[in-house]
Amino acid sequence: MEQGTFTADGCSVEVYRLLPPGDEPGIVHAAVPAGASILELGSGAGRVTHALLELGHPVVAVDDSPEMLAHVRAGTVCSKIEDLRLGRLFDVVLLGSHLVNTASEADRAAFLATARAHVAPGGRVLVEWHPPEWFDSVRDGQGGRLGEVDVRLGQVVRDGDLLSAVVRYSAGTRWWSQAFTCRRLDLQALKAALTSADLAFERWHTEDRTWFSASPE
C-alpha cells in the first residue's frame, strides 16, 4: 500500500530515504576541486548530500520540504529554489534531479537564475538533465532496481516536447507512485536558457551526456 509522508509535489519522503546515492556523488566529486563548497538545490532527504560530505565537501542543502530536510545531516535551508537568495557564493551550485527539464519555461529560468546568483567567480554550476534521446527511448515498464527499491515507469504520454509518466516505487510490500511531466530541450534551447541566466555551457561530465557544467559569464 502507498503510505508515509509526501511533499507538496508528491515525493515520498520514505522513498527518498531508501534510495541509495548512486553515481551522482562520484560524478560531482570528479567534476569539482577537492573540498569545493557546494550549494545543493533540491536536496531531498540527503541522498546525495551525505555522500558529498563524506567526500570532503562542505554542503548547504536546499529543499522546500521541512520533512525532507529533517533527515539531512548538513547545513539546510528550507526554501523554494526560485525564491532562494542567501547573499553568499559557493564554488559549485548543484542542480540535479533533471530539474532543468521542468515543463515550465518560467521555472527553468528561475532555477538557473538562482544557480547563477550563488556561484562564485571561477566556480561552476553542475546540472543533470534528460538529453533529447532519452525522450525517444522512454517506454512503459522501463526501470530497474536502486538498492532495495524497484523503480518502474508507466502511463507514458507524449505531447509535442512534453512527456508525462507515473513512476512507481516498490520495496517489499510497500509501494509509492509519483506523476511527473518534463520538457524535451535540444542543445540549442538548453544553451539559450543558460545564456539568458548569464551562464555559458562549459562541457559534458559523463559519456551519456546526462551531466554538464556551466560557468558564469
Backbone as ProteinMPNN parsed JSONL, in Angstrom:
{"seq_chain_A": "MEQGTFTADGCSVEVYRLLPPGDEPGIVHAAVPAGASILELGSGAGRVTHALLELGHPVVAVDDSPEMLAHVRAGTVCSKIEDLRLGRLFDVVLLGSHLVNTASEADRAAFLATARAHVAPGGRVLVEWHPPEWFDSVRDGQGGRLGEVDVRLGQVVRDGDLLSAVVRYSAGTRWWSQAFTCRRLDLQALKAALTSADLAFERWHTEDRTWFSASPE", "coords_chain_A": {"N_chain_A": [[0.834, -1.195, 0.0], [0.308, 2.339, -0.537], [2.0, 4.731, 1.338], [2.994, 6.876, 4.164], [4.818, 10.019, 4.47], [4.342, 12.78, 2.294], [5.686, 15.181, 0.02], [4.839, 18.532, -1.132], [4.891, 18.392, -3.922], [4.415, 15.749, -4.391], [6.409, 13.862, -3.778], [7.623, 11.016, -2.082], [8.766, 10.956, 1.16], [9.777, 8.753, 2.508], [10.571, 7.015, 0.428], [12.69, 8.482, -0.708], [14.467, 8.395, 1.359], [15.132, 5.724, 1.304], [16.372, 5.295, -1.145], [19.541, 4.689, -2.682], [22.699, 6.561, -2.9], [23.798, 6.309, -5.453], [25.444, 6.982, -8.617], [25.798, 9.699, -8.655], [27.174, 11.313, -6.573], [29.885, 10.658, -7.048], [30.229, 11.553, -9.671], [29.87, 14.307, -9.361], [31.943, 14.9, -7.53], [34.203, 14.276, -9.076], [34.111, 16.287, -10.903], [34.719, 18.686, -9.754], [36.872, 20.863, -7.759], [38.901, 19.481, -5.092], [37.431, 19.496, -1.91], [35.689, 21.57, -2.538], [33.174, 24.001, -1.935], [29.674, 23.412, -1.829], [26.483, 24.222, -3.013], [23.532, 22.688, -2.812], [20.769, 22.354, -4.724], [17.493, 21.464, -4.248], [17.674, 19.148, -2.514], [16.334, 17.043, -1.302], [16.054, 14.295, 0.919], [18.699, 14.084, 1.51], [20.117, 12.199, 0.077], [22.204, 12.423, -1.866], [23.625, 14.448, -0.674], [24.816, 13.537, 1.789], [26.747, 11.718, 0.921], [28.433, 13.44, -0.493], [29.387, 15.011, 1.599], [30.928, 13.082, 2.915], [32.888, 12.818, 1.046], [34.358, 15.044, 1.455], [33.334, 17.595, 0.978], [32.028, 20.685, 1.974], [28.61, 21.219, 2.388], [25.645, 22.976, 1.657], [22.331, 22.318, 1.946], [19.39, 22.644, 0.093], [15.901, 22.673, 0.159], [12.347, 22.631, -0.337], [10.852, 21.23, 1.411], [10.249, 20.693, 4.699], [9.995, 18.228, 5.905], [11.609, 16.54, 4.382], [14.129, 17.785, 4.796], [14.526, 17.347, 7.473], [15.892, 15.019, 7.7], [18.415, 15.468, 6.819], [21.864, 15.639, 7.261], [23.454, 18.112, 7.417], [24.205, 21.607, 6.789], [21.178, 23.3, 6.321], [18.609, 24.817, 4.285], [15.352, 25.823, 4.177], [13.512, 26.36, 1.504], [11.904, 27.416, -1.517], [13.458, 26.821, -4.635], [13.423, 28.85, -6.556], [12.994, 31.094, -5.033], [15.206, 31.499, -3.498], [17.772, 33.382, -2.031], [20.685, 33.713, -0.756], [22.758, 35.441, -0.264], [25.407, 34.749, -0.319], [28.261, 33.111, -1.812], [29.197, 30.131, -3.647], [31.56, 27.546, -4.44], [30.572, 25.626, -6.124], [27.426, 25.103, -7.602], [24.801, 22.927, -7.417], [22.478, 21.494, -9.497], [20.518, 19.097, -9.668], [18.628, 16.068, -10.375], [17.227, 16.373, -12.774], [15.946, 18.804, -12.901], [16.142, 20.952, -14.6], [14.732, 20.253, -16.795], [12.125, 20.928, -16.315], [8.645, 21.402, -17.023], [7.814, 23.994, -17.161], [8.705, 27.0, -18.576], [9.191, 29.381, -17.229], [9.835, 28.49, -14.644], [12.197, 27.078, -15.193], [13.893, 29.155, -16.002], [13.969, 30.57, -13.612], [15.158, 28.72, -11.836], [17.723, 28.5, -12.957], [18.548, 31.13, -12.721], [18.731, 31.38, -9.947], [20.819, 29.577, -9.467], [22.894, 30.92, -10.817], [23.065, 33.223, -9.263], [24.332, 32.358, -7.007], [26.786, 31.215, -7.539], [30.284, 31.325, -7.317], [32.766, 33.614, -8.701], [34.685, 32.094, -11.189], [33.764, 29.667, -10.398], [31.468, 26.854, -10.842], [28.395, 25.709, -12.267], [26.768, 22.728, -11.842], [24.841, 20.505, -13.664], [22.198, 18.184, -13.996], [20.474, 16.558, -16.568], [17.767, 15.457, -18.747], [18.774, 14.249, -21.707], [17.945, 14.895, -25.224], [17.625, 12.398, -26.587], [16.798, 10.666, -24.606], [14.068, 11.078, -24.297], [13.076, 9.857, -26.546], [13.483, 7.207, -26.008], [12.03, 6.354, -23.794], [9.774, 4.077, -22.316], [6.73, 2.359, -21.362], [6.914, 0.415, -18.413], [9.612, 0.475, -18.241], [12.616, 0.533, -16.297], [14.281, -0.28, -13.208], [16.325, -1.618, -10.56], [17.112, 0.111, -7.618], [19.145, -0.051, -5.1], [17.284, -1.29, -2.485], [14.933, -0.682, -3.672], [12.542, -1.026, -6.198], [12.053, 0.459, -9.32], [9.77, 1.683, -11.623], [8.464, 2.86, -14.732], [5.359, 4.099, -15.936], [2.273, 4.651, -17.791], [3.082, 6.392, -19.848], [3.0, 9.322, -21.719], [3.195, 11.27, -24.591], [3.348, 14.613, -25.719], [3.969, 16.665, -27.995], [6.794, 18.463, -27.155], [6.583, 17.705, -24.566], [6.649, 15.224, -22.003], [4.849, 12.991, -20.107], [4.489, 10.903, -17.251], [4.064, 8.194, -14.888], [5.866, 7.312, -12.106], [6.555, 4.388, -10.391], [7.401, 3.217, -7.269], [8.636, 0.499, -5.394], [9.121, -1.487, -2.476], [9.598, -4.355, -0.92], [6.554, -5.097, 0.54], [5.586, -2.597, 0.294], [4.585, 0.302, -1.561], [4.825, 3.176, -3.727], [3.754, 5.983, -5.643], [4.363, 8.432, -8.19], [3.494, 11.114, -10.185], [4.778, 12.835, -13.058], [5.824, 15.51, -15.233], [7.851, 16.409, -17.917], [10.017, 18.467, -19.969], [11.279, 18.256, -23.226], [14.405, 19.374, -24.288], [16.413, 20.63, -26.85], [19.936, 20.888, -27.684], [20.437, 23.487, -28.536], [18.278, 24.934, -27.43], [18.794, 24.493, -24.747], [21.292, 25.788, -24.364], [20.496, 28.366, -24.944], [18.786, 28.893, -22.798], [20.638, 28.85, -20.719], [22.27, 31.014, -21.449], [20.471, 33.105, -21.135], [20.407, 33.207, -18.419], [22.811, 34.264, -17.82], [24.847, 32.424, -17.948], [27.29, 30.132, -19.263], [27.539, 27.349, -21.355], [29.763, 24.769, -20.493], [31.122, 22.053, -20.425], [30.587, 18.501, -21.069], [30.145, 15.993, -18.517], [29.758, 13.322, -18.283], [29.747, 10.275, -20.17], [27.312, 9.642, -21.341], [26.164, 12.063, -21.581], [24.458, 13.179, -19.65], [25.092, 14.803, -17.58], [26.339, 18.058, -17.166], [28.429, 20.983, -17.107], [28.236, 24.496, -16.356], [29.43, 27.815, -16.645], [29.781, 30.992, -14.962], [29.153, 33.909, -16.846]], "CA_chain_A": [[0.0, 0.0, 0.0], [1.012, 3.623, -0.568], [1.942, 5.204, 2.708], [4.072, 7.75, 4.58], [4.712, 11.465, 4.305], [4.612, 13.225, 0.931], [5.923, 16.609, -0.138], [3.793, 19.223, -1.886], [4.9, 17.96, -5.316], [4.12, 14.324, -4.496], [7.547, 12.987, -3.483], [7.558, 10.288, -0.823], [9.96, 11.12, 1.981], [10.314, 7.428, 2.815], [11.283, 6.516, -0.755], [13.959, 9.188, -0.875], [15.37, 7.899, 2.4], [15.549, 4.37, 0.956], [17.178, 5.271, -2.366], [20.985, 4.856, -2.475], [23.221, 7.757, -3.573], [24.071, 6.047, -6.858], [26.683, 7.5, -9.216], [25.825, 11.156, -8.654], [28.253, 11.942, -5.796], [31.167, 10.466, -7.725], [30.261, 12.441, -10.834], [30.077, 15.675, -8.864], [33.272, 14.977, -6.927], [35.21, 14.259, -10.144], [33.967, 17.476, -11.745], [34.994, 19.917, -8.997], [38.1, 20.777, -6.961], [38.813, 18.842, -3.778], [36.977, 20.381, -0.841], [34.878, 22.68, -3.036], [31.895, 24.218, -1.261], [28.581, 23.062, -2.734], [25.094, 24.54, -2.724], [22.73, 21.659, -3.473], [19.399, 22.81, -4.913], [16.6, 20.315, -4.328], [18.463, 18.069, -1.904], [15.535, 15.954, -0.761], [16.393, 13.81, 2.259], [20.15, 13.99, 1.68], [20.662, 11.02, -0.615], [23.493, 12.811, -2.446], [24.285, 15.342, 0.285], [25.64, 12.84, 2.774], [27.912, 11.162, 0.228], [29.338, 14.552, -0.791], [30.052, 15.345, 2.863], [31.942, 12.061, 3.153], [33.962, 13.055, 0.08], [35.115, 16.216, 1.886], [32.769, 18.862, 0.519], [31.006, 21.353, 2.789], [27.391, 21.317, 1.585], [24.402, 23.565, 2.152], [21.251, 21.632, 1.25], [18.178, 23.454, -0.042], [14.688, 21.989, -0.275], [11.18, 23.333, 0.207], [10.129, 20.313, 2.283], [10.872, 20.506, 6.015], [10.018, 16.799, 6.204], [12.828, 16.022, 3.758], [15.316, 18.374, 5.417], [14.677, 16.812, 8.827], [16.775, 13.856, 7.635], [19.694, 15.882, 6.236], [22.919, 15.912, 8.248], [24.294, 19.184, 6.873], [23.507, 22.871, 6.868], [20.0, 23.25, 5.466], [17.769, 25.999, 4.103], [14.037, 25.446, 3.666], [13.107, 27.414, 0.57], [11.772, 27.086, -2.934], [14.683, 27.175, -5.356], [13.258, 30.118, -7.258], [12.955, 32.203, -4.066], [16.416, 31.489, -2.676], [18.836, 34.372, -2.187], [21.403, 33.579, 0.508], [23.733, 36.507, -0.085], [26.756, 34.198, -0.263], [28.632, 32.405, -3.033], [29.729, 28.787, -3.486], [32.407, 27.086, -5.542], [29.744, 24.797, -7.002], [25.983, 25.015, -7.383], [24.349, 21.649, -7.963], [21.076, 21.443, -9.908], [20.342, 17.724, -10.122], [17.251, 15.542, -10.47], [16.614, 16.762, -14.05], [15.068, 19.946, -12.671], [16.21, 21.883, -15.721], [13.736, 19.801, -17.77], [10.784, 21.277, -15.887], [7.766, 21.767, -18.135], [7.587, 25.437, -17.134], [9.825, 27.849, -19.013], [9.458, 30.365, -16.173], [10.536, 27.798, -13.553], [13.557, 26.794, -15.63], [14.634, 30.415, -15.94], [14.157, 30.929, -12.198], [16.136, 27.795, -11.26], [19.056, 28.864, -13.447], [18.887, 32.434, -12.136], [19.171, 31.121, -8.573], [22.149, 28.979, -9.551], [23.838, 31.972, -11.201], [23.196, 34.187, -8.171], [25.07, 31.791, -5.881], [28.061, 30.619, -7.931], [31.395, 32.261, -7.183], [33.581, 33.807, -9.898], [35.579, 30.954, -11.389], [33.077, 28.446, -9.996], [30.679, 26.245, -11.905], [27.087, 25.126, -11.993], [26.679, 21.357, -12.346], [23.432, 20.266, -13.98], [21.77, 16.888, -14.52], [19.303, 16.752, -17.415], [17.386, 14.402, -19.678], [19.105, 14.659, -23.075], [16.825, 14.665, -26.152], [17.447, 10.988, -26.942], [16.083, 9.973, -23.529], [12.641, 11.191, -24.55], [12.733, 8.893, -27.587], [13.669, 5.825, -25.537], [11.176, 6.033, -22.643], [8.675, 3.157, -22.597], [6.035, 1.793, -20.207], [7.581, -0.747, -17.837], [11.056, 0.71, -18.153], [13.074, 0.829, -14.945], [15.325, -1.138, -12.653], [16.396, -1.654, -9.101], [18.038, 1.03, -6.966], [19.207, -0.556, -3.738], [16.149, -2.168, -2.187], [13.736, -0.108, -4.286], [12.296, -1.259, -7.621], [11.526, 1.683, -9.914], [9.188, 1.406, -12.931], [7.68, 3.92, -15.346], [4.118, 3.695, -16.579], [1.371, 5.695, -18.272], [3.895, 7.358, -20.6], [2.243, 10.072, -22.719], [3.962, 12.322, -25.251], [2.569, 15.698, -26.291], [4.98, 17.58, -28.501], [8.04, 18.389, -26.394], [6.289, 17.284, -23.195], [6.47, 13.806, -21.695], [4.279, 12.749, -18.79], [4.508, 9.497, -16.854], [3.952, 7.925, -13.461], [6.913, 6.418, -11.639], [6.105, 3.582, -9.258], [8.471, 2.688, -6.43], [8.19, -0.565, -4.5], [10.136, -2.094, -1.62], [8.855, -5.346, -0.166], [5.11, -4.977, 0.338], [5.242, -1.189, 0.234], [4.747, 0.939, -2.867], [4.517, 4.603, -3.808], [3.733, 6.434, -7.039], [4.507, 9.88, -8.377], [3.34, 11.573, -11.564], [5.639, 13.957, -13.423], [5.866, 15.962, -16.623], [9.111, 17.101, -18.213], [10.081, 19.032, -21.315], [12.457, 17.959, -24.044], [15.178, 20.519, -24.766], [17.587, 20.294, -27.646], [21.119, 21.579, -27.189], [20.288, 24.911, -28.82], [17.37, 25.501, -26.429], [19.485, 24.454, -23.461], [22.292, 26.852, -24.319], [19.778, 29.642, -24.899], [18.326, 29.074, -21.419], [21.813, 29.186, -19.931], [22.679, 32.37, -21.811], [19.516, 34.034, -20.522], [20.738, 33.293, -16.991], [24.192, 34.74, -17.724], [25.712, 31.256, -17.804], [27.784, 29.603, -20.524], [27.808, 25.91, -21.348], [31.194, 24.503, -20.364], [31.426, 20.754, -21.032], [29.911, 17.316, -20.542], [30.902, 15.309, -17.472], [29.502, 11.888, -18.392], [29.721, 9.832, -21.562], [25.942, 9.673, -21.853], [25.77, 13.476, -21.666], [23.371, 13.499, -18.721], [25.614, 15.813, -16.658], [27.199, 19.056, -17.792], [28.721, 22.145, -16.27], [28.137, 25.827, -16.95], [30.219, 28.785, -15.893], [29.224, 32.341, -15.024], [29.755, 34.739, -17.901]], "C_chain_A": [[0.874, 1.251, 0.0], [0.861, 4.277, 0.795], [3.052, 6.205, 2.97], [3.777, 9.209, 4.322], [5.102, 11.854, 2.889], [4.823, 14.738, 0.921], [4.819, 17.217, -0.996], [3.742, 18.784, -3.345], [4.79, 16.444, -5.468], [5.266, 13.378, -4.24], [7.346, 12.303, -2.127], [8.859, 10.463, -0.059], [10.59, 9.765, 2.26], [11.085, 6.85, 1.642], [12.652, 7.175, -0.878], [14.959, 8.843, 0.233], [15.91, 6.512, 2.055], [16.507, 4.335, -0.244], [18.66, 5.482, -2.06], [21.503, 6.076, -3.235], [23.528, 7.544, -5.045], [25.383, 6.652, -7.318], [26.861, 9.005, -9.025], [26.95, 11.756, -7.819], [29.619, 11.807, -6.458], [31.318, 11.364, -8.93], [30.55, 13.872, -10.4], [31.503, 15.837, -8.336], [34.364, 15.047, -7.993], [35.206, 15.538, -10.965], [34.388, 18.757, -11.056], [36.286, 19.755, -8.21], [37.855, 20.088, -5.624], [38.378, 19.868, -2.739], [36.128, 21.546, -1.276], [33.576, 22.786, -2.258], [30.763, 24.041, -2.271], [27.254, 23.551, -2.171], [24.248, 23.554, -3.516], [21.274, 22.106, -3.517], [18.485, 21.611, -5.113], [17.228, 19.066, -3.748], [17.642, 16.867, -1.484], [16.0, 15.594, 0.644], [17.885, 13.605, 2.462], [20.804, 12.805, 1.021], [22.049, 11.298, -1.198], [24.305, 13.643, -1.462], [25.272, 14.612, 1.174], [26.877, 12.225, 2.138], [28.915, 12.254, -0.12], [30.073, 15.016, 0.46], [31.182, 14.367, 3.148], [33.124, 12.22, 2.205], [34.716, 14.356, 0.363], [34.585, 17.553, 1.449], [31.814, 19.452, 1.561], [29.781, 21.623, 1.911], [26.315, 22.074, 2.349], [23.28, 22.983, 1.296], [19.983, 22.468, 1.271], [17.028, 22.578, -0.519], [13.504, 22.749, 0.316], [10.331, 22.447, 1.102], [10.835, 20.182, 3.627], [10.942, 19.036, 6.411], [11.241, 16.133, 5.584], [14.059, 16.495, 4.525], [15.548, 17.855, 6.834], [15.64, 15.634, 8.862], [18.17, 14.191, 7.105], [20.684, 16.249, 7.331], [23.923, 16.908, 7.656], [23.575, 20.492, 7.146], [22.344, 22.867, 5.89], [19.316, 24.608, 5.396], [16.454, 25.514, 3.513], [13.512, 26.595, 2.804], [12.815, 26.799, -0.793], [13.028, 27.562, -3.655], [14.559, 28.571, -5.956], [13.261, 31.321, -6.324], [14.266, 32.393, -3.316], [17.359, 32.637, -3.032], [19.576, 34.428, -0.848], [22.393, 34.701, 0.764], [25.147, 35.981, 0.109], [26.99, 33.34, -1.501], [29.29, 31.068, -2.698], [30.613, 28.437, -4.685], [31.573, 26.354, -6.587], [28.279, 24.946, -6.604], [25.492, 23.783, -8.123], [22.852, 21.705, -8.233], [20.832, 20.069, -10.521], [18.894, 17.383, -10.369], [16.507, 16.014, -11.712], [15.673, 17.959, -13.905], [15.066, 20.923, -13.844], [15.217, 21.494, -16.819], [12.309, 20.08, -17.319], [9.935, 21.719, -17.075], [7.6, 23.267, -18.261], [8.839, 26.206, -17.542], [10.209, 28.843, -17.916], [10.209, 29.718, -15.013], [11.978, 27.507, -13.94], [14.42, 28.045, -15.544], [14.933, 30.789, -14.493], [15.182, 30.018, -11.526], [17.552, 28.198, -11.672], [19.489, 30.217, -12.903], [19.369, 32.267, -10.701], [20.57, 30.514, -8.569], [23.193, 30.047, -9.863], [24.09, 32.939, -10.049], [24.082, 33.682, -7.044], [26.406, 31.162, -6.266], [29.159, 31.681, -7.903], [32.09, 32.479, -8.521], [34.593, 32.669, -10.021], [34.967, 29.634, -10.958], [32.293, 27.856, -11.148], [29.344, 25.746, -11.368], [27.069, 23.738, -12.629], [25.213, 20.988, -12.484], [23.242, 18.838, -14.487], [20.512, 17.121, -15.351], [18.97, 15.477, -18.165], [17.78, 14.872, -21.076], [17.977, 14.287, -24.033], [16.571, 13.196, -26.45], [16.731, 10.19, -25.85], [14.591, 9.971, -23.791], [12.181, 10.204, -25.624], [12.727, 7.457, -27.074], [12.709, 5.405, -24.434], [9.996, 5.164, -23.065], [8.008, 2.731, -21.294], [6.769, 0.544, -19.73], [9.075, -0.589, -17.69], [11.444, 1.021, -16.714], [14.152, -0.126, -14.501], [15.309, -1.045, -11.145], [17.47, -0.691, -8.612], [18.085, 0.64, -5.493], [18.076, -1.529, -3.505], [14.858, -1.717, -2.859], [13.677, -0.461, -5.769], [11.581, -0.041, -8.188], [11.031, 1.362, -11.324], [8.394, 2.611, -13.421], [6.428, 3.34, -15.989], [3.331, 4.902, -17.031], [2.135, 6.796, -19.01], [3.048, 7.994, -21.702], [3.141, 11.17, -23.279], [3.02, 13.331, -25.873], [3.532, 16.769, -26.758], [6.283, 17.384, -27.74], [7.826, 17.915, -24.957], [6.15, 15.767, -23.094], [5.957, 13.693, -20.272], [4.294, 11.257, -18.507], [4.261, 9.414, -15.36], [5.065, 6.957, -13.096], [6.397, 5.702, -10.396], [7.328, 3.006, -8.555], [7.89, 1.574, -5.568], [9.382, -1.13, -3.736], [9.404, -3.069, -0.698], [7.381, -5.241, -0.484], [4.658, -3.526, 0.207], [5.415, -0.656, -1.184], [4.287, 2.393, -2.797], [4.493, 4.973, -5.294], [3.82, 7.95, -7.097], [4.391, 10.205, -9.853], [4.29, 12.736, -11.835], [5.465, 14.285, -14.896], [7.168, 16.71, -16.831], [9.132, 17.517, -19.675], [11.395, 18.667, -21.996], [13.101, 19.266, -24.506], [16.269, 20.001, -25.694], [18.755, 21.151, -27.153], [21.021, 23.088, -27.426], [19.402, 25.583, -27.778], [18.025, 25.534, -25.054], [20.48, 25.601, -23.347], [21.631, 28.226, -24.286], [19.275, 29.938, -23.486], [19.48, 29.464, -20.506], [22.247, 30.628, -20.192], [21.764, 33.405, -21.171], [19.775, 34.223, -19.04], [22.162, 33.771, -16.763], [25.143, 33.595, -17.373], [26.124, 30.777, -19.191], [28.04, 28.109, -20.388], [29.317, 25.69, -21.34], [31.554, 23.178, -21.024], [30.576, 19.66, -20.395], [30.786, 16.646, -19.491], [30.612, 13.812, -17.405], [29.414, 11.519, -19.866], [28.322, 9.878, -22.154], [25.363, 11.078, -21.913], [24.54, 13.802, -20.821], [23.8, 14.52, -17.678], [26.512, 16.766, -17.426], [27.456, 20.175, -16.798], [28.54, 23.418, -17.084], [28.888, 26.782, -16.053], [29.582, 30.151, -15.995], [29.931, 33.169, -16.088], [30.166, 36.085, -17.303]], "O_chain_A": [[2.013, 1.236, 0.466], [-0.238, 4.372, 1.341], [3.944, 6.387, 2.141], [2.652, 9.591, 4.001], [6.07, 11.33, 2.34], [4.222, 15.473, 1.705], [3.968, 16.501, -1.524], [2.671, 18.795, -3.952], [5.042, 15.909, -6.548], [5.117, 12.177, -4.465], [6.949, 12.94, -1.152], [9.933, 10.154, -0.575], [11.815, 9.641, 2.25], [12.145, 6.254, 1.835], [13.653, 6.502, -1.123], [16.167, 8.988, 0.047], [17.017, 6.159, 2.461], [17.352, 3.445, -0.341], [19.006, 6.357, -1.266], [20.817, 6.577, -4.126], [23.522, 8.504, -5.816], [26.316, 6.819, -6.532], [27.96, 9.527, -9.213], [27.64, 12.647, -8.312], [30.419, 12.741, -6.429], [32.403, 11.882, -9.193], [31.375, 14.559, -11.002], [32.185, 16.807, -8.666], [35.338, 15.784, -7.84], [36.184, 15.844, -11.648], [34.419, 19.813, -11.687], [36.753, 18.633, -8.012], [36.745, 20.109, -5.094], [38.902, 20.981, -2.7], [35.861, 22.44, -0.472], [32.946, 21.772, -1.955], [30.875, 24.463, -3.422], [26.94, 23.324, -1.002], [24.245, 23.579, -4.747], [20.622, 22.223, -2.48], [18.678, 20.829, -6.044], [17.306, 18.037, -4.418], [18.188, 15.776, -1.322], [16.3, 16.469, 1.456], [18.302, 13.023, 3.463], [21.928, 12.441, 1.366], [22.964, 10.49, -1.036], [25.532, 13.55, -1.426], [26.428, 15.018, 1.299], [27.946, 12.213, 2.749], [30.122, 12.025, -0.053], [31.249, 15.373, 0.394], [32.265, 14.769, 3.573], [34.238, 11.804, 2.524], [35.61, 14.733, -0.396], [35.295, 18.555, 1.532], [30.88, 18.772, 1.986], [29.902, 22.186, 0.823], [26.101, 21.841, 3.539], [23.277, 23.136, 0.075], [19.552, 22.941, 2.322], [17.168, 21.83, -1.487], [13.635, 23.425, 1.337], [9.236, 22.832, 1.512], [11.924, 19.611, 3.688], [11.832, 18.633, 7.16], [11.845, 15.254, 6.199], [14.93, 15.694, 4.864], [16.669, 17.924, 7.337], [16.152, 15.282, 9.925], [19.009, 13.303, 6.958], [20.389, 17.058, 8.211], [25.086, 16.578, 7.429], [22.462, 20.494, 7.673], [22.513, 22.468, 4.738], [19.423, 25.43, 6.305], [16.442, 24.866, 2.467], [13.124, 27.65, 3.307], [13.406, 25.788, -1.171], [13.59, 28.601, -3.308], [15.487, 29.375, -5.869], [13.502, 32.445, -6.764], [14.412, 33.361, -2.571], [17.7, 32.832, -4.199], [19.142, 35.111, 0.08], [22.825, 34.893, 1.901], [26.0, 36.689, 0.644], [26.044, 32.899, -2.154], [29.86, 30.89, -1.622], [30.436, 28.959, -5.786], [31.836, 26.452, -7.785], [27.938, 24.919, -5.421], [25.742, 23.623, -9.318], [22.054, 21.934, -7.324], [20.925, 19.894, -11.736], [18.046, 18.257, -10.547], [15.276, 16.053, -11.71], [14.728, 18.115, -14.678], [14.088, 21.641, -14.053], [14.894, 22.314, -17.679], [11.37, 19.523, -17.887], [10.439, 22.333, -18.016], [7.282, 23.769, -19.339], [9.896, 26.072, -16.925], [11.389, 29.115, -17.696], [11.122, 30.327, -14.455], [12.886, 27.666, -13.124], [15.553, 27.992, -15.065], [16.024, 31.268, -14.184], [15.992, 30.489, -10.728], [18.464, 28.233, -10.845], [20.675, 30.431, -12.652], [20.313, 32.938, -10.282], [21.412, 30.897, -7.756], [24.257, 30.076, -9.244], [25.21, 33.421, -9.88], [24.539, 34.467, -6.213], [27.097, 30.625, -5.401], [28.979, 32.792, -8.402], [32.015, 31.616, -9.396], [35.274, 32.331, -9.053], [35.584, 28.584, -11.133], [32.426, 28.293, -12.292], [29.196, 25.414, -10.192], [27.327, 23.597, -13.824], [24.434, 21.138, -11.543], [24.024, 18.347, -15.302], [19.588, 17.8, -14.903], [19.767, 14.54, -18.219], [17.174, 15.813, -21.589], [17.136, 13.452, -23.697], [15.416, 12.783, -26.556], [16.126, 9.156, -26.133], [13.916, 8.974, -23.536], [11.03, 9.765, -25.614], [12.05, 6.594, -27.632], [12.582, 4.211, -24.16], [9.305, 5.464, -24.039], [8.643, 2.738, -20.24], [7.194, -0.283, -20.537], [9.735, -1.43, -17.079], [10.702, 1.688, -15.994], [14.855, -0.712, -15.324], [14.402, -0.471, -10.542], [18.59, -0.678, -9.123], [17.175, 0.963, -4.73], [17.925, -2.495, -4.252], [13.803, -2.311, -2.636], [14.632, -0.229, -6.51], [10.61, 0.439, -7.603], [11.787, 0.827, -12.135], [7.735, 3.296, -12.638], [6.442, 2.228, -16.518], [3.67, 6.038, -16.7], [1.868, 7.982, -18.82], [2.451, 7.292, -22.518], [3.772, 11.91, -22.524], [2.015, 12.963, -26.482], [3.873, 17.678, -26.002], [6.816, 16.276, -27.685], [8.791, 17.744, -24.213], [5.603, 15.118, -23.985], [6.556, 14.233, -19.342], [4.131, 10.442, -19.416], [4.251, 10.425, -14.658], [5.195, 5.898, -13.71], [5.873, 6.325, -9.473], [8.183, 2.384, -9.185], [6.771, 1.695, -5.068], [10.489, -1.239, -4.263], [8.675, -2.65, 0.2], [6.992, -5.29, -1.651], [3.469, -3.261, 0.029], [6.291, -1.11, -1.921], [3.488, 2.781, -1.945], [5.156, 4.325, -6.104], [3.405, 8.652, -6.174], [5.107, 9.638, -10.678], [4.573, 13.532, -10.939], [5.022, 13.457, -15.692], [7.546, 17.549, -16.013], [8.381, 17.001, -20.502], [12.471, 18.762, -21.406], [12.43, 20.148, -25.043], [16.97, 19.045, -25.362], [18.579, 22.03, -26.309], [21.477, 23.876, -26.597], [19.723, 26.668, -27.293], [17.837, 26.481, -24.289], [20.503, 26.306, -22.338], [22.155, 29.15, -23.663], [19.327, 31.08, -23.027], [19.323, 30.308, -19.623], [22.554, 31.369, -19.259], [22.221, 34.455, -20.72], [19.42, 35.25, -18.462], [22.671, 33.698, -15.645], [26.099, 33.762, -16.616], [25.408, 30.985, -20.17], [28.673, 27.659, -19.433], [30.055, 26.337, -22.082], [32.214, 23.163, -22.062], [29.946, 19.847, -19.354], [32.013, 16.717, -19.556], [31.165, 13.112, -16.557], [29.053, 12.344, -20.704], [28.165, 10.128, -23.349], [24.195, 11.256, -22.26], [23.69, 14.597, -21.223], [22.954, 15.053, -16.959], [27.341, 16.345, -18.232], [26.778, 20.289, -15.777], [28.667, 23.428, -18.308], [28.971, 26.579, -14.841], [28.918, 30.458, -16.985], [31.156, 33.131, -16.211], [30.694, 36.94, -18.013]]}, "name": "protein", "num_of_chains": 1, "seq": "MEQGTFTADGCSVEVYRLLPPGDEPGIVHAAVPAGASILELGSGAGRVTHALLELGHPVVAVDDSPEMLAHVRAGTVCSKIEDLRLGRLFDVVLLGSHLVNTASEADRAAFLATARAHVAPGGRVLVEWHPPEWFDSVRDGQGGRLGEVDVRLGQVVRDGDLLSAVVRYSAGTRWWSQAFTCRRLDLQALKAALTSADLAFERWHTEDRTWFSASPE"}
